[in-house]
Coordinates of N, CA and C in Angstrom, one line a residue:
V1 N 0.9 -1.2 0.0 CA 0.0 0.0 0.0 C 0.9 1.2 0.0
D2 N 0.7 2.2 -0.9 CA 1.5 3.4 -1.0 C 1.0 4.3 0.2
A3 N 1.9 5.3 0.4 CA 1.7 6.2 1.5 C 0.3 6.9 1.5
L4 N 0.0 7.4 0.3 CA -1.3 8.2 0.1 C -2.5 7.2 0.4
S5 N -2.5 6.0 -0.2 CA -3.6 5.1 0.1 C -3.6 4.7 1.6
L6 N -2.5 4.5 2.2 CA -2.4 4.2 3.6 C -3.1 5.3 4.4
K7 N -2.8 6.6 4.1 CA -3.5 7.6 4.9 C -5.0 7.7 4.6
E8 N -5.4 7.6 3.4 CA -6.8 7.7 3.0 C -7.6 6.5 3.7
N9 N -7.0 5.3 3.6 CA -7.7 4.2 4.2 C -7.8 4.3 5.7
A10 N -6.7 4.7 6.3 CA -6.7 4.8 7.8 C -7.7 5.9 8.2
R11 N -7.7 7.0 7.5 CA -8.6 8.1 7.9 C -10.1 7.7 7.6
G12 N -10.3 6.8 6.6 CA -11.6 6.3 6.4 C -12.1 5.5 7.6
L13 N -11.2 5.0 8.4 CA -11.6 4.2 9.6 C -11.7 5.1 10.8
G14 N -11.5 6.4 10.6 CA -11.5 7.4 11.7 C -10.3 7.5 12.5
V15 N -9.1 6.9 11.9 CA -7.9 7.0 12.7 C -7.3 8.4 12.5
P16 N -7.1 9.1 13.6 CA -6.5 10.5 13.5 C -5.0 10.3 13.3
L17 N -4.4 10.8 12.2 CA -3.0 10.6 11.9 C -2.2 11.9 12.1
A18 N -1.2 11.8 13.0 CA -0.3 12.9 13.2 C 0.7 12.9 12.0
E19 N 1.0 14.1 11.6 CA 1.9 14.3 10.4 C 3.4 14.4 10.8
E20 N 3.6 15.0 12.0 CA 5.0 15.2 12.4 C 5.6 13.9 12.9
P21 N 6.9 13.6 12.5 CA 7.5 12.4 13.0 C 7.5 12.3 14.5
G22 N 7.2 11.2 15.0 CA 7.1 11.0 16.5 C 5.8 11.5 17.1
G23 N 5.0 12.2 16.3 CA 3.7 12.7 16.9 C 2.7 11.6 17.1
F24 N 1.7 11.9 17.9 CA 0.7 10.9 18.1 C -0.7 11.6 18.4
R25 N -1.8 10.9 18.1 CA -3.1 11.4 18.4 C -3.9 10.3 19.1
E26 N -4.8 10.7 20.0 CA -5.6 9.8 20.7 C -6.7 9.3 19.7
W27 N -7.0 8.0 19.8 CA -8.1 7.4 19.0 C -8.9 6.5 19.9
G28 N -9.8 7.1 20.6 CA -10.5 6.4 21.7 C -9.5 6.0 22.8
P29 N -9.5 4.7 23.1 CA -8.6 4.3 24.2 C -7.2 3.9 23.6
R30 N -7.0 4.2 22.3 CA -5.8 3.9 21.6 C -5.0 5.1 21.3
L31 N -3.7 4.9 20.8 CA -2.9 6.0 20.3 C -2.5 5.6 18.9
A32 N -2.6 6.6 18.0 CA -2.0 6.4 16.6 C -0.8 7.3 16.6
A33 N 0.4 6.6 16.5 CA 1.7 7.4 16.5 C 2.4 7.3 15.2
R34 N 3.0 8.4 14.8 CA 3.8 8.5 13.6 C 5.2 7.9 13.8
L35 N 5.2 6.6 13.8 CA 6.4 5.8 14.1 C 6.6 4.7 13.1
S36 N 7.8 4.5 12.6 CA 8.0 3.4 11.7 C 9.4 2.7 12.0
H37 N 9.3 1.4 12.2 CA 10.6 0.7 12.4 C 11.2 0.2 11.1
T38 N 10.5 0.4 10.0 CA 11.0 0.0 8.7 C 11.6 1.2 7.9
G39 N 11.2 2.4 8.2 CA 11.7 3.5 7.5 C 10.6 4.0 6.5
A40 N 9.7 3.0 6.1 CA 8.6 3.4 5.2 C 7.6 4.3 5.9
P41 N 6.9 5.2 5.1 CA 5.9 6.0 5.8 C 4.9 5.2 6.5
G42 N 4.6 5.5 7.7 CA 3.6 4.7 8.4 C 3.3 5.2 9.8
W43 N 2.4 4.6 10.4 CA 2.0 4.9 11.8 C 1.8 3.6 12.6
R44 N 1.9 3.7 13.9 CA 1.6 2.5 14.7 C 0.4 2.8 15.6
V45 N -0.4 1.8 15.8 CA -1.6 2.0 16.7 C -1.2 1.2 17.9
L46 N -1.2 1.9 19.0 CA -1.0 1.3 20.3 C -2.4 1.1 21.0
A47 N -2.7 -0.2 21.3 CA -4.0 -0.5 21.8 C -3.9 -1.7 22.8
P48 N -5.0 -1.9 23.6 CA -5.0 -3.0 24.5 C -4.8 -4.3 23.7
A49 N -4.1 -5.3 24.2 CA -3.9 -6.5 23.5 C -5.2 -7.2 23.2
A50 N -6.2 -7.1 24.0 CA -7.5 -7.7 23.7 C -8.1 -7.2 22.4
E51 N -7.7 -6.0 21.9 CA -8.3 -5.5 20.7 C -7.5 -5.9 19.4
K52 N -6.4 -6.6 19.6 CA -5.6 -6.9 18.4 C -6.3 -7.5 17.2
Q53 N -7.0 -8.6 17.5 CA -7.6 -9.3 16.4 C -8.7 -8.5 15.7
E54 N -9.5 -7.7 16.5 CA -10.5 -6.9 16.0 C -9.9 -5.8 15.1
L55 N -8.8 -5.2 15.5 CA -8.1 -4.2 14.7 C -7.5 -4.7 13.4
V56 N -6.9 -5.9 13.5 CA -6.3 -6.6 12.3 C -7.4 -6.8 11.3
E57 N -8.6 -7.3 11.7 CA -9.7 -7.6 10.8 C -10.2 -6.3 10.2
M58 N -10.3 -5.2 11.0 CA -10.8 -3.9 10.6 C -9.9 -3.3 9.5
F59 N -8.5 -3.4 9.8 CA -7.6 -2.9 8.8 C -7.6 -3.7 7.5
E60 N -7.6 -5.0 7.6 CA -7.6 -5.8 6.4 C -8.9 -5.5 5.5
A61 N -10.0 -5.4 6.2 CA -11.3 -5.1 5.5 C -11.2 -3.7 4.8
A62 N -10.4 -2.8 5.3 CA -10.2 -1.5 4.7 C -9.1 -1.4 3.7
G63 N -8.6 -2.6 3.3 CA -7.5 -2.6 2.3 C -6.1 -2.3 2.9
L64 N -5.9 -2.6 4.2 CA -4.6 -2.4 4.8 C -4.1 -3.8 5.3
P65 N -3.6 -4.6 4.4 CA -3.2 -5.9 4.8 C -2.0 -6.0 5.7
G66 N -1.9 -7.0 6.5 CA -0.8 -7.2 7.4 C 0.5 -7.6 6.7
A67 N 1.6 -7.6 7.4 CA 2.9 -8.0 6.8 C 3.5 -9.0 7.8
D68 N 4.1 -10.0 7.3 CA 4.8 -10.9 8.2 C 6.2 -10.3 8.5
P69 N 6.9 -10.8 9.5 CA 8.1 -10.3 10.0 C 9.2 -10.2 8.9
E70 N 9.3 -11.2 8.0 CA 10.3 -11.2 7.0 C 10.0 -10.1 5.9
S71 N 8.8 -9.9 5.6 CA 8.4 -8.8 4.7 C 8.8 -7.5 5.3
A72 N 8.5 -7.3 6.5 CA 8.9 -6.0 7.2 C 10.4 -5.8 7.2
R73 N 11.1 -6.9 7.4 CA 12.6 -6.9 7.4 C 13.1 -6.4 6.0
V74 N 12.5 -7.0 5.0 CA 12.9 -6.6 3.6 C 12.7 -5.1 3.4
V75 N 11.5 -4.6 3.8 CA 11.2 -3.2 3.6 C 12.2 -2.3 4.4
R76 N 12.6 -2.8 5.6 CA 13.6 -2.1 6.4 C 14.9 -2.0 5.7
F77 N 15.3 -3.0 5.0 CA 16.6 -2.9 4.2 C 16.4 -2.0 3.0
E78 N 15.2 -2.1 2.4 CA 15.0 -1.2 1.2 C 15.1 0.3 1.6
Y79 N 14.8 0.6 2.8 CA 14.8 2.0 3.3 C 16.1 2.3 4.1
G80 N 17.0 1.3 4.2 CA 18.3 1.5 4.8 C 18.1 1.8 6.3
R81 N 17.2 1.1 7.0 CA 16.9 1.4 8.4 C 17.6 0.3 9.2
P82 N 18.7 0.6 9.9 CA 19.4 -0.4 10.7 C 18.6 -0.8 12.0
R83 N 18.9 -1.9 12.6 CA 18.2 -2.4 13.8 C 19.3 -2.8 14.8
Y84 N 19.1 -2.4 16.1 CA 20.0 -2.7 17.1 C 19.9 -4.3 17.3
G85 N 21.1 -4.9 17.4 CA 21.1 -6.3 17.6 C 21.3 -7.1 16.3
E86 N 21.2 -6.4 15.2 CA 21.4 -7.0 13.9 C 22.5 -6.3 13.2
E87 N 22.3 -5.0 12.8 CA 23.4 -4.2 12.1 C 24.1 -3.4 13.1
I88 N 23.5 -3.0 14.2 CA 24.1 -2.2 15.2 C 24.4 -3.1 16.5
T89 N 25.6 -3.2 16.9 CA 26.0 -4.0 18.0 C 27.0 -3.2 18.9
E90 N 27.4 -3.8 20.0 CA 28.4 -3.1 20.8 C 29.8 -3.0 20.2
A91 N 30.0 -3.7 19.0 CA 31.2 -3.6 18.3 C 31.3 -2.4 17.4
H92 N 30.2 -1.6 17.3 CA 30.2 -0.5 16.4 C 30.1 0.8 17.2
L93 N 30.9 1.8 16.7 CA 30.8 3.2 17.2 C 29.6 3.8 16.8
P94 N 28.9 4.7 17.6 CA 27.7 5.3 17.2 C 27.8 6.1 15.8
Q95 N 29.0 6.8 15.7 CA 29.2 7.5 14.4 C 29.3 6.6 13.2
E96 N 29.7 5.4 13.4 CA 29.8 4.5 12.2 C 28.4 4.1 11.8
T97 N 27.4 4.0 12.7 CA 26.1 3.6 12.4 C 25.3 4.7 11.7
R98 N 25.8 5.9 11.8 CA 25.1 7.1 11.1 C 23.8 7.4 11.8
Q99 N 23.6 7.0 13.0 CA 22.3 7.3 13.7 C 22.6 8.4 14.8
L100 N 23.1 9.5 14.3 CA 23.5 10.6 15.2 C 22.3 11.2 15.9
Q101 N 21.1 11.0 15.4 CA 19.9 11.5 16.1 C 19.7 10.8 17.5
A102 N 20.4 9.7 17.7 CA 20.2 9.0 18.9 C 21.3 9.4 19.9
L103 N 22.2 10.3 19.6 CA 23.3 10.7 20.5 C 23.0 12.0 21.2
H104 N 23.4 12.2 22.4 CA 23.3 13.4 23.2 C 24.7 13.7 23.7
F105 N 25.4 14.6 23.0 CA 26.8 14.9 23.3 C 27.0 15.6 24.7
S106 N 26.0 16.3 25.2 CA 26.2 17.0 26.5 C 25.7 16.2 27.7
K107 N 25.3 15.0 27.4 CA 24.8 14.1 28.5 C 25.9 13.8 29.5
G108 N 25.6 13.5 30.7 CA 26.6 13.1 31.8 C 27.3 11.9 31.4
C109 N 28.2 11.4 32.3 CA 29.0 10.3 32.1 C 28.3 9.0 31.7
Y110 N 28.8 8.3 30.7 CA 28.2 7.0 30.4 C 29.3 6.1 29.8
L111 N 29.1 4.9 29.7 CA 30.1 3.9 29.2 C 30.4 4.2 27.8
G112 N 31.7 4.4 27.4 CA 32.1 4.7 26.1 C 32.1 6.1 25.7
Q113 N 31.8 7.0 26.6 CA 31.7 8.5 26.3 C 33.0 9.0 25.8
E114 N 34.1 8.6 26.3 CA 35.4 9.2 25.9 C 35.7 8.9 24.4
I115 N 35.4 7.7 24.0 CA 35.6 7.3 22.6 C 34.6 8.0 21.7
V116 N 33.4 8.1 22.1 CA 32.4 8.8 21.3 C 32.8 10.3 21.1
E117 N 33.2 10.9 22.2 CA 33.6 12.3 22.1 C 34.9 12.5 21.3
R118 N 35.8 11.6 21.4 CA 37.0 11.7 20.6 C 36.7 11.6 19.1
V119 N 35.9 10.7 18.7 CA 35.5 10.6 17.3 C 34.8 11.9 16.9
R120 N 33.9 12.4 17.7 CA 33.2 13.7 17.3 C 34.2 14.8 17.1
S121 N 35.1 15.0 18.1 CA 36.0 16.1 18.1 C 37.0 16.0 17.0
R122 N 37.5 14.8 16.6 CA 38.5 14.7 15.6 C 37.9 14.4 14.2
G123 N 36.6 14.0 14.2 CA 36.0 13.8 12.9 C 36.6 12.7 12.1
Q124 N 37.1 11.7 12.8 CA 37.7 10.5 12.1 C 36.8 9.3 12.2
V125 N 36.0 9.0 11.2 CA 35.2 7.8 11.1 C 35.8 7.0 10.0
H126 N 36.2 5.8 10.4 CA 36.9 5.0 9.4 C 36.0 4.1 8.6
R127 N 34.8 3.8 9.1 CA 33.8 3.1 8.3 C 32.4 3.6 8.6
Q128 N 31.5 3.4 7.6 CA 30.2 3.9 7.7 C 29.2 2.8 7.3
L129 N 28.0 2.8 8.0 CA 26.9 1.9 7.6 C 26.2 2.5 6.4
R130 N 26.1 1.8 5.3 CA 25.5 2.3 4.1 C 24.5 1.2 3.5
L131 N 23.6 1.7 2.8 CA 22.7 0.9 2.0 C 23.3 0.5 0.7
V132 N 23.3 -0.8 0.4 CA 24.0 -1.2 -0.9 C 23.0 -2.1 -1.6
E133 N 22.9 -1.9 -2.9 CA 22.1 -2.8 -3.8 C 23.0 -3.7 -4.5
I134 N 22.7 -5.0 -4.6 CA 23.5 -6.0 -5.2 C 22.8 -6.8 -6.2
D135 N 23.3 -6.9 -7.4 CA 22.7 -7.5 -8.6 C 22.7 -9.0 -8.5
T136 N 21.9 -9.5 -7.5 CA 21.8 -11.0 -7.3 C 20.5 -11.3 -6.6
M137 N 20.0 -12.5 -6.8 CA 18.8 -12.9 -6.0 C 19.2 -13.6 -4.7
T138 N 20.5 -13.9 -4.6 CA 20.9 -14.7 -3.4 C 21.6 -13.7 -2.4
P139 N 21.0 -13.5 -1.3 CA 21.6 -12.6 -0.3 C 22.9 -13.1 0.3
P140 N 23.9 -12.3 0.4 CA 25.2 -12.8 1.0 C 25.0 -12.9 2.5
A141 N 25.9 -13.7 3.0 CA 25.9 -13.9 4.5 C 26.6 -12.7 5.2
P142 N 26.2 -12.5 6.4 CA 26.9 -11.4 7.1 C 28.4 -11.7 7.2
G143 N 29.2 -10.6 7.0 CA 30.6 -10.8 6.9 C 31.2 -10.9 5.5
A144 N 30.3 -11.1 4.5 CA 30.8 -11.2 3.2 C 31.5 -9.9 2.8
K145 N 32.6 -10.1 2.1 CA 33.5 -8.9 1.7 C 33.1 -8.2 0.4
L146 N 33.0 -6.9 0.5 CA 32.8 -6.1 -0.7 C 34.2 -5.5 -1.1
T147 N 34.4 -5.4 -2.4 CA 35.7 -4.9 -2.9 C 35.5 -3.8 -3.9
R148 N 36.6 -3.1 -4.1 CA 36.7 -2.1 -5.2 C 38.1 -2.1 -5.8
D149 N 38.2 -2.5 -7.1 CA 39.4 -2.7 -7.8 C 40.4 -3.6 -7.0
G150 N 39.9 -4.6 -6.4 CA 40.7 -5.6 -5.7 C 41.0 -5.3 -4.3
A151 N 40.7 -4.1 -3.9 CA 40.9 -3.7 -2.5 C 39.6 -3.9 -1.6
E152 N 39.8 -4.3 -0.4 CA 38.6 -4.6 0.4 C 38.0 -3.2 0.8
A153 N 36.7 -3.1 0.5 CA 35.9 -1.9 0.7 C 35.1 -2.0 2.0
G154 N 34.7 -3.2 2.4 CA 33.8 -3.3 3.6 C 33.2 -4.7 3.6
E155 N 32.2 -4.8 4.5 CA 31.6 -6.1 4.7 C 30.1 -6.0 4.9
I156 N 29.4 -7.0 4.6 CA 27.9 -7.0 4.7 C 27.6 -7.2 6.2
A157 N 26.6 -6.4 6.7 CA 26.1 -6.6 8.0 C 24.9 -7.5 8.0
S158 N 24.0 -7.3 7.0 CA 22.8 -8.1 6.8 C 22.3 -7.8 5.4
A159 N 21.5 -8.8 4.9 CA 21.0 -8.6 3.5 C 19.7 -9.4 3.3
A160 N 18.9 -9.0 2.3 CA 17.7 -9.8 2.0 C 17.4 -9.5 0.5
Y161 N 16.7 -10.4 -0.1 CA 16.3 -10.2 -1.5 C 15.0 -9.4 -1.5
S162 N 15.0 -8.4 -2.4 CA 13.8 -7.5 -2.5 C 13.0 -7.8 -3.8
P163 N 11.9 -8.4 -3.7 CA 11.1 -8.7 -4.9 C 10.7 -7.4 -5.6
A164 N 10.5 -6.3 -4.9 CA 10.1 -5.0 -5.5 C 11.2 -4.5 -6.3
L165 N 12.5 -4.6 -5.9 CA 13.6 -4.1 -6.7 C 14.2 -5.1 -7.6
E166 N 13.9 -6.4 -7.4 CA 14.4 -7.5 -8.1 C 15.9 -7.6 -8.0
K167 N 16.4 -7.3 -6.8 CA 17.8 -7.5 -6.5 C 17.9 -7.6 -5.0
T168 N 19.1 -7.8 -4.5 CA 19.4 -7.9 -3.1 C 19.7 -6.5 -2.5
V169 N 19.1 -6.2 -1.3 CA 19.4 -5.0 -0.6 C 20.2 -5.4 0.7
A170 N 21.2 -4.6 1.0 CA 22.0 -4.9 2.1 C 22.4 -3.7 2.9
L171 N 22.7 -3.9 4.2 CA 23.3 -2.8 5.0 C 24.7 -3.3 5.2
A172 N 25.7 -2.5 4.9 CA 27.1 -2.9 5.0 C 27.9 -1.8 5.6
Y173 N 28.9 -2.2 6.4 CA 29.9 -1.3 6.9 C 31.0 -1.1 5.9
L174 N 31.1 0.1 5.3 CA 32.1 0.4 4.3 C 33.2 1.3 4.8
R175 N 34.4 1.0 4.3 CA 35.5 2.0 4.6 C 35.1 3.3 4.0
T176 N 35.4 4.4 4.7 CA 35.0 5.7 4.3 C 35.3 6.1 2.9
P177 N 36.5 5.8 2.4 CA 36.8 6.1 1.0 C 35.9 5.5 0.0
F178 N 35.2 4.4 0.4 CA 34.3 3.7 -0.6 C 32.8 3.9 -0.2
A179 N 32.5 4.8 0.7 CA 31.1 4.9 1.2 C 30.3 6.0 0.5
A180 N 30.8 6.7 -0.5 CA 30.0 7.7 -1.2 C 28.9 7.1 -2.0
P181 N 27.7 7.7 -2.1 CA 26.6 7.2 -2.9 C 27.1 7.0 -4.4
A182 N 26.6 5.9 -5.0 CA 26.9 5.6 -6.4 C 28.2 4.9 -6.6
T183 N 29.0 4.7 -5.5 CA 30.3 4.0 -5.7 C 30.0 2.6 -6.1
P184 N 30.6 2.2 -7.2 CA 30.5 0.8 -7.7 C 31.4 -0.2 -6.9
L185 N 30.9 -1.3 -6.5 CA 31.6 -2.3 -5.7 C 31.4 -3.6 -6.3
R186 N 32.1 -4.6 -5.8 CA 32.0 -6.0 -6.3 C 31.8 -6.9 -5.1
L187 N 31.0 -8.0 -5.3 CA 30.8 -9.0 -4.2 C 30.9 -10.3 -4.9
D188 N 32.0 -11.0 -4.8 CA 32.2 -12.3 -5.4 C 31.9 -12.2 -6.9
G189 N 32.4 -11.2 -7.6 CA 32.1 -11.1 -9.0 C 30.8 -10.5 -9.4
V190 N 30.0 -10.1 -8.5 CA 28.7 -9.5 -8.7 C 28.7 -8.0 -8.5
T191 N 28.0 -7.3 -9.3 CA 28.0 -5.8 -9.2 C 27.2 -5.4 -8.0
A192 N 27.7 -4.4 -7.2 CA 27.0 -3.8 -6.1 C 27.2 -2.3 -6.2
T193 N 26.2 -1.6 -5.7 CA 26.3 -0.1 -5.7 C 25.9 0.5 -4.4
V194 N 26.6 1.4 -3.9 CA 26.3 2.2 -2.7 C 25.1 3.1 -3.0
Q195 N 24.1 3.0 -2.1 CA 22.9 3.9 -2.3 C 22.9 5.1 -1.4
G196 N 23.7 5.1 -0.4 CA 23.7 6.2 0.5 C 23.4 5.7 2.0
P197 N 23.3 6.7 2.9 CA 23.0 6.2 4.3 C 21.6 5.7 4.5
A198 N 20.7 6.1 3.6 CA 19.3 5.6 3.7 C 18.5 6.2 2.6
R199 N 17.3 5.6 2.3 CA 16.4 6.2 1.3 C 15.6 7.3 1.8
I200 N 15.5 7.5 3.1 CA 14.6 8.5 3.7 C 15.4 9.7 4.0

């Protein structure tokens, strides 16, 4: 469902939709929040667990079908949205993940603060998490190496095949010299292209 249809169908059900990111509106005993864990335009309805089945049936009848976890994961990759525990782990510096909206540089002491501040003040980030499209139907395993002219450019964090794009989409940690959008890369003889930090 495209974003316009999503809004029209939801409003047809009487769902009040906030336009500002992170905004929310009351919908009876529920909340409709402008939140998306995939990066695609969307809202979340927060409601009592007892209402789940009723809401699912209501949305499906209005032309808003549900999505299984794997489909949501593919959309997340299409939009370049990383997830903690999969692409973001304790092994990565916050600046490498490019999720700077999650950082508060004037916060009090916390574990790892010295390293985070050193990277910020010196501006030295050696690798960056980027969205990469790969011309294959077979997603590579995490850790698979990307190259450029025979030199190692980075490695895959996670990947999935996108039926909509008819190619594999991946999130990869790339060495900074190879992280610019449109940079051509190779993965085991297959063409790959850097798409940028995210589609959004």
